[in-house]
PDB file of N, CA, C and O in Angstrom:
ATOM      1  N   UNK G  20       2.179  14.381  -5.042  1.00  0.00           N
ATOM      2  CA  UNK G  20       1.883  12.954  -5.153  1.00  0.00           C
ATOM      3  C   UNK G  20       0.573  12.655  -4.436  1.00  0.00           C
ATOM      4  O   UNK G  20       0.551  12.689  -3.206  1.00  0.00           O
ATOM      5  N   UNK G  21      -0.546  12.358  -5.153  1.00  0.00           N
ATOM      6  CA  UNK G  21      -1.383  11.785  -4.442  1.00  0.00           C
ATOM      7  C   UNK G  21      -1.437   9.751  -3.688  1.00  0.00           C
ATOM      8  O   UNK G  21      -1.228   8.654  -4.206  1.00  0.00           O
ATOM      9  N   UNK G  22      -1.840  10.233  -2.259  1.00  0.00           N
ATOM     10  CA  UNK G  22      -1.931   8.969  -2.070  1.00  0.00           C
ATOM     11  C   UNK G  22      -2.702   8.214  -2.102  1.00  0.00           C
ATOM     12  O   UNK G  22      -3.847   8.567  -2.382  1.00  0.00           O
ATOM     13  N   UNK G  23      -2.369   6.658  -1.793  1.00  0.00           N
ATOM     14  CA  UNK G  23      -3.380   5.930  -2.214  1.00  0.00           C
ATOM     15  C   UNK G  23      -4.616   5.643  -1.388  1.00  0.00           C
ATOM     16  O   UNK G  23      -4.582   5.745  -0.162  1.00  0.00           O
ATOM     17  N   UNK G  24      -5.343   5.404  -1.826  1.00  0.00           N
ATOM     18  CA  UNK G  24      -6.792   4.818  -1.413  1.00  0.00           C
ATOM     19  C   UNK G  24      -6.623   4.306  -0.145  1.00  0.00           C
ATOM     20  O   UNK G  24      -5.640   3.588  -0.324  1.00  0.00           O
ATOM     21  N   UNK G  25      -6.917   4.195   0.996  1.00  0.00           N
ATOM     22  CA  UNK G  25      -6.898   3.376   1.833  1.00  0.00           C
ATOM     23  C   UNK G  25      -7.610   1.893   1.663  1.00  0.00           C
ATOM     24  O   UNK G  25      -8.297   2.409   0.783  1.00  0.00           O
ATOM     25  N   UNK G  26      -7.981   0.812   1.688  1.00  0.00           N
ATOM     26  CA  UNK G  26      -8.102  -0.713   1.356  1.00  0.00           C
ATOM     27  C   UNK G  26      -9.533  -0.797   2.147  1.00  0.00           C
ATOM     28  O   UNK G  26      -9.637  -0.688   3.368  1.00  0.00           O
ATOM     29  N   UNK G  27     -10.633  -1.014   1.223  1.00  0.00           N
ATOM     30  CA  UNK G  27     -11.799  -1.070   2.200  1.00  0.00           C
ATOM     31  C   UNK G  27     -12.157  -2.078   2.980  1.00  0.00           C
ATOM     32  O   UNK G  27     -12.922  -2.021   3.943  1.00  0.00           O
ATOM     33  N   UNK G  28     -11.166  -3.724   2.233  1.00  0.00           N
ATOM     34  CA  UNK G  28     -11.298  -5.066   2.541  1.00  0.00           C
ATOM     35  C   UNK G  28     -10.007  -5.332   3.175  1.00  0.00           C
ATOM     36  O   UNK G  28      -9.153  -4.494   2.886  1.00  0.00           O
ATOM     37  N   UNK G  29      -9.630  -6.274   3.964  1.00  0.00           N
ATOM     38  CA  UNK G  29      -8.612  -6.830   4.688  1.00  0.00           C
ATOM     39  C   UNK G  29      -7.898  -8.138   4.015  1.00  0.00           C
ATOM     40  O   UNK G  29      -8.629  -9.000   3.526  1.00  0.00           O
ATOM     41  N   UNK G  30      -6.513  -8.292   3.985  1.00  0.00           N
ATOM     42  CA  UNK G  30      -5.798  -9.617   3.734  1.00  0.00           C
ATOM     43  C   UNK G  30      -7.165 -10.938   4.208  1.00  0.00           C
ATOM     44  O   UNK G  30      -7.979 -10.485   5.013  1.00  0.00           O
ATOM     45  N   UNK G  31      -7.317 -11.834   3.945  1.00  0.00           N
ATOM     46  CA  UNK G  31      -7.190 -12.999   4.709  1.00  0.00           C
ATOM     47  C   UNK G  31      -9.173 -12.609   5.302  1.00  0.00           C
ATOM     48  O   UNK G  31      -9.724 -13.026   6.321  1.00  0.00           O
ATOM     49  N   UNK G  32      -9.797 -11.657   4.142  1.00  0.00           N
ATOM     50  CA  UNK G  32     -11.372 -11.206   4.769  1.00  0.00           C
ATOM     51  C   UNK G  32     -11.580 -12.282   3.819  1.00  0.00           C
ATOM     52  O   UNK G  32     -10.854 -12.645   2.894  1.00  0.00           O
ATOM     53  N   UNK G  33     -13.202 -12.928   4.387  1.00  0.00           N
ATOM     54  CA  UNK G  33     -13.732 -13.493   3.473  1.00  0.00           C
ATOM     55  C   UNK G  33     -14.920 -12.464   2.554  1.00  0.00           C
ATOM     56  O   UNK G  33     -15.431 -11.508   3.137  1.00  0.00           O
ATOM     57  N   UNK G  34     -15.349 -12.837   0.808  1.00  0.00           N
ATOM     58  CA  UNK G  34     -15.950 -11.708   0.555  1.00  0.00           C
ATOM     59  C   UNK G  34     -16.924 -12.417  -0.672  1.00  0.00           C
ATOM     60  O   UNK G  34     -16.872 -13.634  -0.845  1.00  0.00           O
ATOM     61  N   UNK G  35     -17.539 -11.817  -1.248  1.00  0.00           N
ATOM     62  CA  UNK G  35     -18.545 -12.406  -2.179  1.00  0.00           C
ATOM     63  C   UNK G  35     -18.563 -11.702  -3.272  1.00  0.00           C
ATOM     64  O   UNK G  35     -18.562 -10.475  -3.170  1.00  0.00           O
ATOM     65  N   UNK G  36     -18.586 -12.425  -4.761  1.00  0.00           N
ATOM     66  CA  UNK G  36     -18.309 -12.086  -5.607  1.00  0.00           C
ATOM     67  C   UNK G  36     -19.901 -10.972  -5.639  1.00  0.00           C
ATOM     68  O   UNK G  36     -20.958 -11.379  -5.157  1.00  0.00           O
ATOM     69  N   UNK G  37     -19.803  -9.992  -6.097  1.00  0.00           N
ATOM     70  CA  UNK G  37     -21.243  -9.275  -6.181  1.00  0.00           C
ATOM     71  C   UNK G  37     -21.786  -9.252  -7.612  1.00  0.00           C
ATOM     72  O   UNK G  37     -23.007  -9.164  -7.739  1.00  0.00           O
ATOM     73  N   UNK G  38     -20.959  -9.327  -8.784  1.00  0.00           N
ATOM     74  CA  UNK G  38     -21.260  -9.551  -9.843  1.00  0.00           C
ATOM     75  C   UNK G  38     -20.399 -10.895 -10.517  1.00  0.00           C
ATOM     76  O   UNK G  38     -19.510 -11.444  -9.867  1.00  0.00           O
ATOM     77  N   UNK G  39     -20.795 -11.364 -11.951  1.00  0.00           N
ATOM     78  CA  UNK G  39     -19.853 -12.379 -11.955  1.00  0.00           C
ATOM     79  C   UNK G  39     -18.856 -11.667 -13.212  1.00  0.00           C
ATOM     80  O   UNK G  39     -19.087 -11.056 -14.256  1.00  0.00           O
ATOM     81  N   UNK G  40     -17.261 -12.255 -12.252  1.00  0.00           N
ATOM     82  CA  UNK G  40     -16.495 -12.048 -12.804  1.00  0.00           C
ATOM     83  C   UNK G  40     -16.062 -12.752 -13.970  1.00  0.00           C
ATOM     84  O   UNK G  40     -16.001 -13.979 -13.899  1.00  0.00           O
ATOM     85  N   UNK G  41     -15.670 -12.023 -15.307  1.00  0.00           N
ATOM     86  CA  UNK G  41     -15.409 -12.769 -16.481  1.00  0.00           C
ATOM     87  C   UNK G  41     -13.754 -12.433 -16.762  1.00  0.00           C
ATOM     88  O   UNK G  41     -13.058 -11.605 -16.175  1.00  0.00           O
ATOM     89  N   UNK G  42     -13.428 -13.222 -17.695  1.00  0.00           N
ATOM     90  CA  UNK G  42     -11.705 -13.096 -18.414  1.00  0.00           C
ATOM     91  C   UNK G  42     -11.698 -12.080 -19.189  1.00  0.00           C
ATOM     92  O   UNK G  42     -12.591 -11.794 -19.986  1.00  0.00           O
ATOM     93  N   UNK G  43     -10.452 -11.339 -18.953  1.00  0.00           N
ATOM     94  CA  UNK G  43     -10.144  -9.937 -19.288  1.00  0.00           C
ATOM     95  C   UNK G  43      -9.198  -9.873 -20.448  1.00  0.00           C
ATOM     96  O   UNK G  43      -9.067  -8.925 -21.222  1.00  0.00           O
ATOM     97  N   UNK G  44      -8.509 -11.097 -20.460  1.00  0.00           N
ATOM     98  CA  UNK G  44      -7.376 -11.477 -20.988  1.00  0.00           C
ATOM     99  C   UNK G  44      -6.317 -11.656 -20.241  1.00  0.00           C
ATOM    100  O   UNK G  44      -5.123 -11.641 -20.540  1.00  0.00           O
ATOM    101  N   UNK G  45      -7.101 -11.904 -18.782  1.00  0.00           N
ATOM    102  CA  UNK G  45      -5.931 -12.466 -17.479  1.00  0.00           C
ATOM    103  C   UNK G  45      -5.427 -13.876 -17.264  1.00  0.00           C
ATOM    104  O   UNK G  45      -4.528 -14.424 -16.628  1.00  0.00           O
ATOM    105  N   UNK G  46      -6.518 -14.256 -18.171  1.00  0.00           N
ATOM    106  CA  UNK G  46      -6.346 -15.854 -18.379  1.00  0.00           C
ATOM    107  C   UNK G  46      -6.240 -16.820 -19.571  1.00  0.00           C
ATOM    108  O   UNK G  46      -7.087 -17.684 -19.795  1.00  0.00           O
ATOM    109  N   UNK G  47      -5.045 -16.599 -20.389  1.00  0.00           N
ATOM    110  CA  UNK G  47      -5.104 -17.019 -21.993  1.00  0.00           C
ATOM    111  C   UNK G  47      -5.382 -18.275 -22.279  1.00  0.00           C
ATOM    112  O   UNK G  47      -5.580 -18.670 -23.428  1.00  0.00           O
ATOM    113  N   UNK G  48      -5.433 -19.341 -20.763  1.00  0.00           N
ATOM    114  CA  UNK G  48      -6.175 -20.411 -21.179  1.00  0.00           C
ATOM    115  C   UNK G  48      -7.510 -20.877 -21.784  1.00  0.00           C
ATOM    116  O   UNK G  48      -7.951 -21.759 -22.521  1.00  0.00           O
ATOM    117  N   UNK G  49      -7.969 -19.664 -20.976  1.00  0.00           N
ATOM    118  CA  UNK G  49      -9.910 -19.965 -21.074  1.00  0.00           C
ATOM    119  C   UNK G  49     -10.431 -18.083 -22.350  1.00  0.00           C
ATOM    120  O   UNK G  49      -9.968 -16.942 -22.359  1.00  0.00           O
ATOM    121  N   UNK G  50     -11.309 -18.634 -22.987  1.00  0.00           N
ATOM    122  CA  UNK G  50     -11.279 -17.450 -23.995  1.00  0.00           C
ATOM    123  C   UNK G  50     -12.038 -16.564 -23.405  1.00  0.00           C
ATOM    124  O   UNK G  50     -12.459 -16.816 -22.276  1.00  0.00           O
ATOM    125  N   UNK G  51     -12.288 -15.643 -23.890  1.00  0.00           N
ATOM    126  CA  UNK G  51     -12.582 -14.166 -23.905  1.00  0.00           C
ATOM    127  C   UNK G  51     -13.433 -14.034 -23.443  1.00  0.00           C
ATOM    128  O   UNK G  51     -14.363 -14.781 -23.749  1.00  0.00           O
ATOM    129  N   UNK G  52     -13.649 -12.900 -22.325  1.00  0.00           N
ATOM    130  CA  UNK G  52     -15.306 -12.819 -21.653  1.00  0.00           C
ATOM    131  C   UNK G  52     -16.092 -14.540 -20.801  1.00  0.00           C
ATOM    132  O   UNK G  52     -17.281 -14.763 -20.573  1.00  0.00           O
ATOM    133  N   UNK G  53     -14.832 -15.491 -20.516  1.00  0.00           N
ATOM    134  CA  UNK G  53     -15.386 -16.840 -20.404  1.00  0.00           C
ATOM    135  C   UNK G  53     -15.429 -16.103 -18.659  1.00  0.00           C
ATOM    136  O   UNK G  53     -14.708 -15.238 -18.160  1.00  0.00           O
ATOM    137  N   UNK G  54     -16.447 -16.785 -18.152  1.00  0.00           N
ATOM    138  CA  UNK G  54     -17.177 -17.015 -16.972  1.00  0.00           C
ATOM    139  C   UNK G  54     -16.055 -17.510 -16.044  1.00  0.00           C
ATOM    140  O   UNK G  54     -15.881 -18.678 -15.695  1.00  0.00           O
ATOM    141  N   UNK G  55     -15.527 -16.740 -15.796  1.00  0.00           N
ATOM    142  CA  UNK G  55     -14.292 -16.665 -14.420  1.00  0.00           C
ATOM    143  C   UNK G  55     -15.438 -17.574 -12.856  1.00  0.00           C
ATOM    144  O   UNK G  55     -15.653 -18.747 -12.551  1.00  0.00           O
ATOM    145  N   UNK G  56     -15.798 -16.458 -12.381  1.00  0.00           N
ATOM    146  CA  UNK G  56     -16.765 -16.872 -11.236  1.00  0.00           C
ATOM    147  C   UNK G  56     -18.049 -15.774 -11.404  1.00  0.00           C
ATOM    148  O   UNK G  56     -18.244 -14.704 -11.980  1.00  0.00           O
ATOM    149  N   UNK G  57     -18.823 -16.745 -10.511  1.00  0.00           N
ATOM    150  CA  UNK G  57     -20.531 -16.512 -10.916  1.00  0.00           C
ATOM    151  C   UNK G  57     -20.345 -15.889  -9.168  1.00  0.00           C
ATOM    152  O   UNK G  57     -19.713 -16.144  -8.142  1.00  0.00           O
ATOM    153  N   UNK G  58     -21.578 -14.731  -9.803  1.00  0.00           N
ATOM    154  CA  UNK G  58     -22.165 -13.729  -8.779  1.00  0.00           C
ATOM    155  C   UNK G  58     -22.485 -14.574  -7.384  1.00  0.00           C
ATOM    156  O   UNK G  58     -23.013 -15.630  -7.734  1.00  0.00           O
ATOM    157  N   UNK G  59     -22.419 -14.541  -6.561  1.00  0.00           N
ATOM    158  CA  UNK G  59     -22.565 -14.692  -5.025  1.00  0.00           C
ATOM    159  C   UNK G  59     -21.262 -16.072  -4.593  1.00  0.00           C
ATOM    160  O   UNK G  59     -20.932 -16.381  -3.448  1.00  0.00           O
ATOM    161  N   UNK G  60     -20.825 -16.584  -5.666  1.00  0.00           N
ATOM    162  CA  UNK G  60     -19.093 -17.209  -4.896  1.00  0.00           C
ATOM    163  C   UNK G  60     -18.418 -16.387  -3.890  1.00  0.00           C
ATOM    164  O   UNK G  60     -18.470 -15.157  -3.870  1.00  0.00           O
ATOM    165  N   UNK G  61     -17.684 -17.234  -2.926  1.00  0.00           N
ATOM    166  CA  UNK G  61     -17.251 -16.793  -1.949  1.00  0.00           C
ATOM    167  C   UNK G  61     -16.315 -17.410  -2.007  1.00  0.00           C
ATOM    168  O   UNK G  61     -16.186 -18.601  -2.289  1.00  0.00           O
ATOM    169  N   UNK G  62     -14.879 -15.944  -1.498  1.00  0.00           N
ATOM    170  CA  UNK G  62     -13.790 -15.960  -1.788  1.00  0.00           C
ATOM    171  C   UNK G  62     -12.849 -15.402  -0.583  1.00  0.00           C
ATOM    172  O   UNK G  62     -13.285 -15.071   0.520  1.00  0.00           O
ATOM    173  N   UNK G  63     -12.170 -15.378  -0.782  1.00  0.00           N
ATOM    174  CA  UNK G  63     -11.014 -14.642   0.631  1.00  0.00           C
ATOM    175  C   UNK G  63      -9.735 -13.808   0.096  1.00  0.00           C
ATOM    176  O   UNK G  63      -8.725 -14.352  -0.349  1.00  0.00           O
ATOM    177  N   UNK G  64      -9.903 -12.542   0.192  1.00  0.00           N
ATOM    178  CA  UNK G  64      -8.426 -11.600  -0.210  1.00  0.00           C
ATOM    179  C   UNK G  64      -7.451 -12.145   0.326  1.00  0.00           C
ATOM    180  O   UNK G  64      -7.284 -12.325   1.532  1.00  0.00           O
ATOM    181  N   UNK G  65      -6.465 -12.559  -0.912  1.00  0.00           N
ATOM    182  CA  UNK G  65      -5.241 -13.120  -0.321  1.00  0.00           C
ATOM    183  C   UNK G  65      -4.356 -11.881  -0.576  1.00  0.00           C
ATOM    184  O   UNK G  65      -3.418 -11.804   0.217  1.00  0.00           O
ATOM    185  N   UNK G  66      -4.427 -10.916  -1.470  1.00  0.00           N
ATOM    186  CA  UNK G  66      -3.028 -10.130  -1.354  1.00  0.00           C
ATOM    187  C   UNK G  66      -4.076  -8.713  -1.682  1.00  0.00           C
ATOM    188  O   UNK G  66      -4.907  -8.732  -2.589  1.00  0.00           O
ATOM    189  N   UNK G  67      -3.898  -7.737  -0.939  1.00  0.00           N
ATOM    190  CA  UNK G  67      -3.661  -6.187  -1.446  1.00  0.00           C
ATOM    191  C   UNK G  67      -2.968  -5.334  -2.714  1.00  0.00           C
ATOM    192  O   UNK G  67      -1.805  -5.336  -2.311  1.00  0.00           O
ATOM    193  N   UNK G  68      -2.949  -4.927  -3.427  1.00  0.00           N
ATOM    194  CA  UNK G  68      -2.169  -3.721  -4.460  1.00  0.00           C
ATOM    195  C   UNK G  68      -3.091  -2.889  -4.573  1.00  0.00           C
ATOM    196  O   UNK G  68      -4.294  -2.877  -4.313  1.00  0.00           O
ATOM    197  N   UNK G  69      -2.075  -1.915  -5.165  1.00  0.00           N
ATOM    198  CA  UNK G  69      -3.118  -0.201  -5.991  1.00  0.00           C
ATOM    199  C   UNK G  69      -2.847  -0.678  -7.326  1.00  0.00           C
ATOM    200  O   UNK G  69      -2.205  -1.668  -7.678  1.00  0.00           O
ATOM    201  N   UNK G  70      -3.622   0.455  -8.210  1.00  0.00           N
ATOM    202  CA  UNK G  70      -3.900   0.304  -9.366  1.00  0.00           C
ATOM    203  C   UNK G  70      -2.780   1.639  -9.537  1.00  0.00           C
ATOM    204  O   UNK G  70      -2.976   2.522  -8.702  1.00  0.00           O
ATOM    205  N   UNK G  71      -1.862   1.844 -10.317  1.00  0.00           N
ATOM    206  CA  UNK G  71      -1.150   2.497 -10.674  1.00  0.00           C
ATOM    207  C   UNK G  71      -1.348   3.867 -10.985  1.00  0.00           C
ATOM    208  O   UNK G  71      -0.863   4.804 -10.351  1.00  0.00           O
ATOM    209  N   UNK G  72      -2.101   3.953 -12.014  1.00  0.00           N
ATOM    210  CA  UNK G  72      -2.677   5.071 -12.509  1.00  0.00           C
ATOM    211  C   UNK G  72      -4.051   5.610 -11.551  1.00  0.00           C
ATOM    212  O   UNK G  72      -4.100   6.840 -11.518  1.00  0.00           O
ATOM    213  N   UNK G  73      -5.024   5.010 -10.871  1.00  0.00           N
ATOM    214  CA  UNK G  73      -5.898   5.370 -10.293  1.00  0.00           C
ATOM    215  C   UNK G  73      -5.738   5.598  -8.843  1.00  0.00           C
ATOM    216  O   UNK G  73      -6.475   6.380  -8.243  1.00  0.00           O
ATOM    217  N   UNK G  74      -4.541   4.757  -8.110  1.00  0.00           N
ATOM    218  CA  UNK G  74      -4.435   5.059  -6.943  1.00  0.00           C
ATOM    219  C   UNK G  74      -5.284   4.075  -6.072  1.00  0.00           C
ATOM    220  O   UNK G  74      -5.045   3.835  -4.888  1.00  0.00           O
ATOM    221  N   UNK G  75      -6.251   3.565  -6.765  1.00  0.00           N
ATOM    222  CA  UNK G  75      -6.993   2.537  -6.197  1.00  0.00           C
ATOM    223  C   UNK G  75      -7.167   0.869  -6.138  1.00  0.00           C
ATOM    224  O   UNK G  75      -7.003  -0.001  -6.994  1.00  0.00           O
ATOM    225  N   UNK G  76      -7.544   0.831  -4.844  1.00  0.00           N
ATOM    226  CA  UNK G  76      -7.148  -0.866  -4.489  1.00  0.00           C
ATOM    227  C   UNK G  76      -7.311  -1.699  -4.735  1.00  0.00           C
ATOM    228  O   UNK G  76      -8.293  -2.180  -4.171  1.00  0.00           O
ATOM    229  N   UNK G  77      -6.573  -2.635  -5.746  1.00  0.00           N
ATOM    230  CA  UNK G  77      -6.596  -3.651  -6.178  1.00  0.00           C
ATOM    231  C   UNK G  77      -6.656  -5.494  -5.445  1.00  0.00           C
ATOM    232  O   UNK G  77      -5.638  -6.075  -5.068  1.00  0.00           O
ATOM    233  N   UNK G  78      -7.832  -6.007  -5.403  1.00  0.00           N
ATOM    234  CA  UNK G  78      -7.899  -7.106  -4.395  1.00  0.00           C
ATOM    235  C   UNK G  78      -7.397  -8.503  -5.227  1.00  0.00           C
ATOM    236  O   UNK G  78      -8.079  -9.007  -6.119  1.00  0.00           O
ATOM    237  N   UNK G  79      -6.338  -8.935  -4.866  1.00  0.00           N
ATOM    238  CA  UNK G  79      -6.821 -10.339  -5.494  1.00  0.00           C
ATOM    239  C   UNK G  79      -7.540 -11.712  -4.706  1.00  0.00           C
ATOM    240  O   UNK G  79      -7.005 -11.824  -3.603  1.00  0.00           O
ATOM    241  N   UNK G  80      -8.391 -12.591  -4.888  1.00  0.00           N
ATOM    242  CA  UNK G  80      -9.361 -13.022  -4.223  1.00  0.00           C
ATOM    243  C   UNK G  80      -9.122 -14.415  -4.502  1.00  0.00           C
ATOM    244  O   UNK G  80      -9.120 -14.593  -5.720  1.00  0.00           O
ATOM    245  N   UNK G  81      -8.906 -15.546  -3.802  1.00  0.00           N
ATOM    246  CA  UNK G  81      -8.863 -16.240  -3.989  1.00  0.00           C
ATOM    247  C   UNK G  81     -10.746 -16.796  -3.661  1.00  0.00           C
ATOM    248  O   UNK G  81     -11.504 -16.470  -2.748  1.00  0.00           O
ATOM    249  N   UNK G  82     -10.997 -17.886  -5.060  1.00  0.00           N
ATOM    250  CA  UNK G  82     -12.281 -17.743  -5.010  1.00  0.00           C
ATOM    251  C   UNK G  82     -12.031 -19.534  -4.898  1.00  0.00           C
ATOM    252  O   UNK G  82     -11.181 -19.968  -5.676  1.00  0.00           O
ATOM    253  N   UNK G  83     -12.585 -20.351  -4.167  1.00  0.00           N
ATOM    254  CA  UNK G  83     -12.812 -21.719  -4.380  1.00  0.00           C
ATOM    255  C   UNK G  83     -13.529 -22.605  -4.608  1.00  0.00           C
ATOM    256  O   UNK G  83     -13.690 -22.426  -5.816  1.00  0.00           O
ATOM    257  N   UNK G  84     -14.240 -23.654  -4.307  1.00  0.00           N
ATOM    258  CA  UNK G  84     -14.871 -24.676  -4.925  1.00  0.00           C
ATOM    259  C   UNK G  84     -16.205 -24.175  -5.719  1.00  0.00           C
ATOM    260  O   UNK G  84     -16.565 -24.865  -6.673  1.00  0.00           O
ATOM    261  N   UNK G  85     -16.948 -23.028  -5.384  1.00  0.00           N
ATOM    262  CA  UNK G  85     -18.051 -23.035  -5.428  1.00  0.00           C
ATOM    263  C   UNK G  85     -17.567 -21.975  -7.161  1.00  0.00           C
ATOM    264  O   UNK G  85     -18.141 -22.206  -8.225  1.00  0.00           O
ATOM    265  N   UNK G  86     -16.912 -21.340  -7.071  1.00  0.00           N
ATOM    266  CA  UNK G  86     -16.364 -20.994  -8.626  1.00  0.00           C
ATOM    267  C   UNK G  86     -15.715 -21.900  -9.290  1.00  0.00           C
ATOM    268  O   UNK G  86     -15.280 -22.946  -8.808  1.00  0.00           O
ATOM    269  N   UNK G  87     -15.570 -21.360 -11.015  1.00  0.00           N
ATOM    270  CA  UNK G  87     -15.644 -22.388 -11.993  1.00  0.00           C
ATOM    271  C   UNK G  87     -13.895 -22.966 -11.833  1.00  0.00           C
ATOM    272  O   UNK G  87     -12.938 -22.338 -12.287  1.00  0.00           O
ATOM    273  N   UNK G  88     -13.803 -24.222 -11.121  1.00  0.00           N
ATOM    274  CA  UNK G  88     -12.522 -25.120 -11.054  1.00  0.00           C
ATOM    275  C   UNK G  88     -11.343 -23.679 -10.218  1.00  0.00           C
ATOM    276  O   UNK G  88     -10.206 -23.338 -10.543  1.00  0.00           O
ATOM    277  N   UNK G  89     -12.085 -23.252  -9.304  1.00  0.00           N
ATOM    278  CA  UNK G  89     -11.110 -22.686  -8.252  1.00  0.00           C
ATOM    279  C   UNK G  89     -10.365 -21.430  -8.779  1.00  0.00           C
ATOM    280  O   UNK G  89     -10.337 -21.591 -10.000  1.00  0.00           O
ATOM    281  N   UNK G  90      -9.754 -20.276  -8.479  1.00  0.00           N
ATOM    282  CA  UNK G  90      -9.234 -19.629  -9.269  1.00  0.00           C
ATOM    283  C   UNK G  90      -8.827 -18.225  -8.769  1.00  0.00           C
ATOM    284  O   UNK G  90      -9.760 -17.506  -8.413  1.00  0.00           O
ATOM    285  N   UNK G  91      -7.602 -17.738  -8.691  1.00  0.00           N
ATOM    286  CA  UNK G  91      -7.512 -16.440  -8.569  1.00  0.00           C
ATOM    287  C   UNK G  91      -8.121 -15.251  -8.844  1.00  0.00           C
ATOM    288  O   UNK G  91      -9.123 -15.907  -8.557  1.00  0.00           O
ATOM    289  N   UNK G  92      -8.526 -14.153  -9.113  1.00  0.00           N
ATOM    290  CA  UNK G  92      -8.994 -13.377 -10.103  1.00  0.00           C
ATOM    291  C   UNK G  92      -9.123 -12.097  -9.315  1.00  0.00           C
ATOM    292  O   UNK G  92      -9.941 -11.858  -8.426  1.00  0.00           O
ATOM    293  N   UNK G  93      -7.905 -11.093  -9.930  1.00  0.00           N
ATOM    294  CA  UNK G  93      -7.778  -9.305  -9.244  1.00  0.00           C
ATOM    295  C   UNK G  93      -8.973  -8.372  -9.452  1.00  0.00           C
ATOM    296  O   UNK G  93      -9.165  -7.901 -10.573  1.00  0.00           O
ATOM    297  N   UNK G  94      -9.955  -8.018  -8.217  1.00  0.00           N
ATOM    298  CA  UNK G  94     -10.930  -7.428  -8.325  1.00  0.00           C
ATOM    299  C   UNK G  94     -11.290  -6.278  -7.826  1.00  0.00           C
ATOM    300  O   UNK G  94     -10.976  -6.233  -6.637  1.00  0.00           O
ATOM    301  N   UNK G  95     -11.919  -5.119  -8.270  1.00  0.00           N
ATOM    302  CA  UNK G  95     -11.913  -3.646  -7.648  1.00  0.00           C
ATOM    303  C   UNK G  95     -13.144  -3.931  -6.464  1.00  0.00           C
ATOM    304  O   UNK G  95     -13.951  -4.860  -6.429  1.00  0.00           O
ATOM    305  N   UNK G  96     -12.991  -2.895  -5.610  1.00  0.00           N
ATOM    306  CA  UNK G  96     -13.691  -2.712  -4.726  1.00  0.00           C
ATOM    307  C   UNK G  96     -15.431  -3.211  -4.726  1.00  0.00           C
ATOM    308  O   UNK G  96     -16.160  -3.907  -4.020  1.00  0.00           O
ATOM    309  N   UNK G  97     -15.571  -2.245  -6.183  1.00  0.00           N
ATOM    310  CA  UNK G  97     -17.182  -2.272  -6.185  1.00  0.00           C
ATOM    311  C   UNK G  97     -17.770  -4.211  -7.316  1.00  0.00           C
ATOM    312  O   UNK G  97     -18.851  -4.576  -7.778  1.00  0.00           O
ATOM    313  N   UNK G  98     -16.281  -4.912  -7.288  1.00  0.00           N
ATOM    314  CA  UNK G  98     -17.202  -6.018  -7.576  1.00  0.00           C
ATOM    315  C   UNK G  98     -16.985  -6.968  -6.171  1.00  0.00           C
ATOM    316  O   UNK G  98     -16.620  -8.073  -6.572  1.00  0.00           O
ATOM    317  N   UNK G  99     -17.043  -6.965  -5.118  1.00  0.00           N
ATOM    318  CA  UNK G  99     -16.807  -7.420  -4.279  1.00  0.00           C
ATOM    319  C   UNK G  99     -17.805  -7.184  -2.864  1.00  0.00           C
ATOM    320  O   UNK G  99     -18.178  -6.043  -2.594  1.00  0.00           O
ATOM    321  N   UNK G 100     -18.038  -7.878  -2.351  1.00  0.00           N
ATOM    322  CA  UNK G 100     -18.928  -7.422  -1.015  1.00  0.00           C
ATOM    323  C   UNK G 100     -18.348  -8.296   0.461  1.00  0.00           C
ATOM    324  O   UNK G 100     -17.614  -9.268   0.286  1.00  0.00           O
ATOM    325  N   UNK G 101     -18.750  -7.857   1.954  1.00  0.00           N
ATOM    326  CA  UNK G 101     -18.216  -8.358   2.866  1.00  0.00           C
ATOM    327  C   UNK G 101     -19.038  -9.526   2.526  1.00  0.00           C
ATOM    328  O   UNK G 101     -20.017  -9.544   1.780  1.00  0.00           O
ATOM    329  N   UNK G 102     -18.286 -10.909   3.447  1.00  0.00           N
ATOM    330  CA  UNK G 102     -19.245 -11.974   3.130  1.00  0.00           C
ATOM    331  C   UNK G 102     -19.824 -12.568   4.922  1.00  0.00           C
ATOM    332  O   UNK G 102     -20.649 -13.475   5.035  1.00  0.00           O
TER     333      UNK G 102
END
């Protein structure tokens, strides 16, 4: 069994979007590829997971005012930066 990744970001870190995140089909309200949050929003990891198959750490980020109408959105390591 390989283990998992150790978490490069912390619960409760604040962090910056490094690229902008778009809809994956995580969000069936808003359509396809629609503009989730724009590159340099700042956000705060609210929860930790792994990615199942990769072993690697899955962030979800709570992103607020300064992204489009506030919004969750689960992000890998390399779209994310300390803020």
């Amino acid at each position: 069994m390989i283990e998992p990744r150790a978490a490069k970001f912390q619960w409760g870190q604040r962090v910056v979007a490094g690229i902008d995140l778009v809809n994956d089909g995580s969000y069936p309200e808003r359509e396809a590829n629609a503009l989730l949050v724009a590159q340099g929003s700042i956000g705060e990891v609210v929860q930790i997971g792994h990615h199942v198959d990769s072993d690697t750490p899955i962030y979800l980020v709570e992103f607020g005012e300064d992204a489009r109408s506030g919004c969750v959105v689960g992000c890998m390591e390399e779209e994310i930066l300390p803020a």
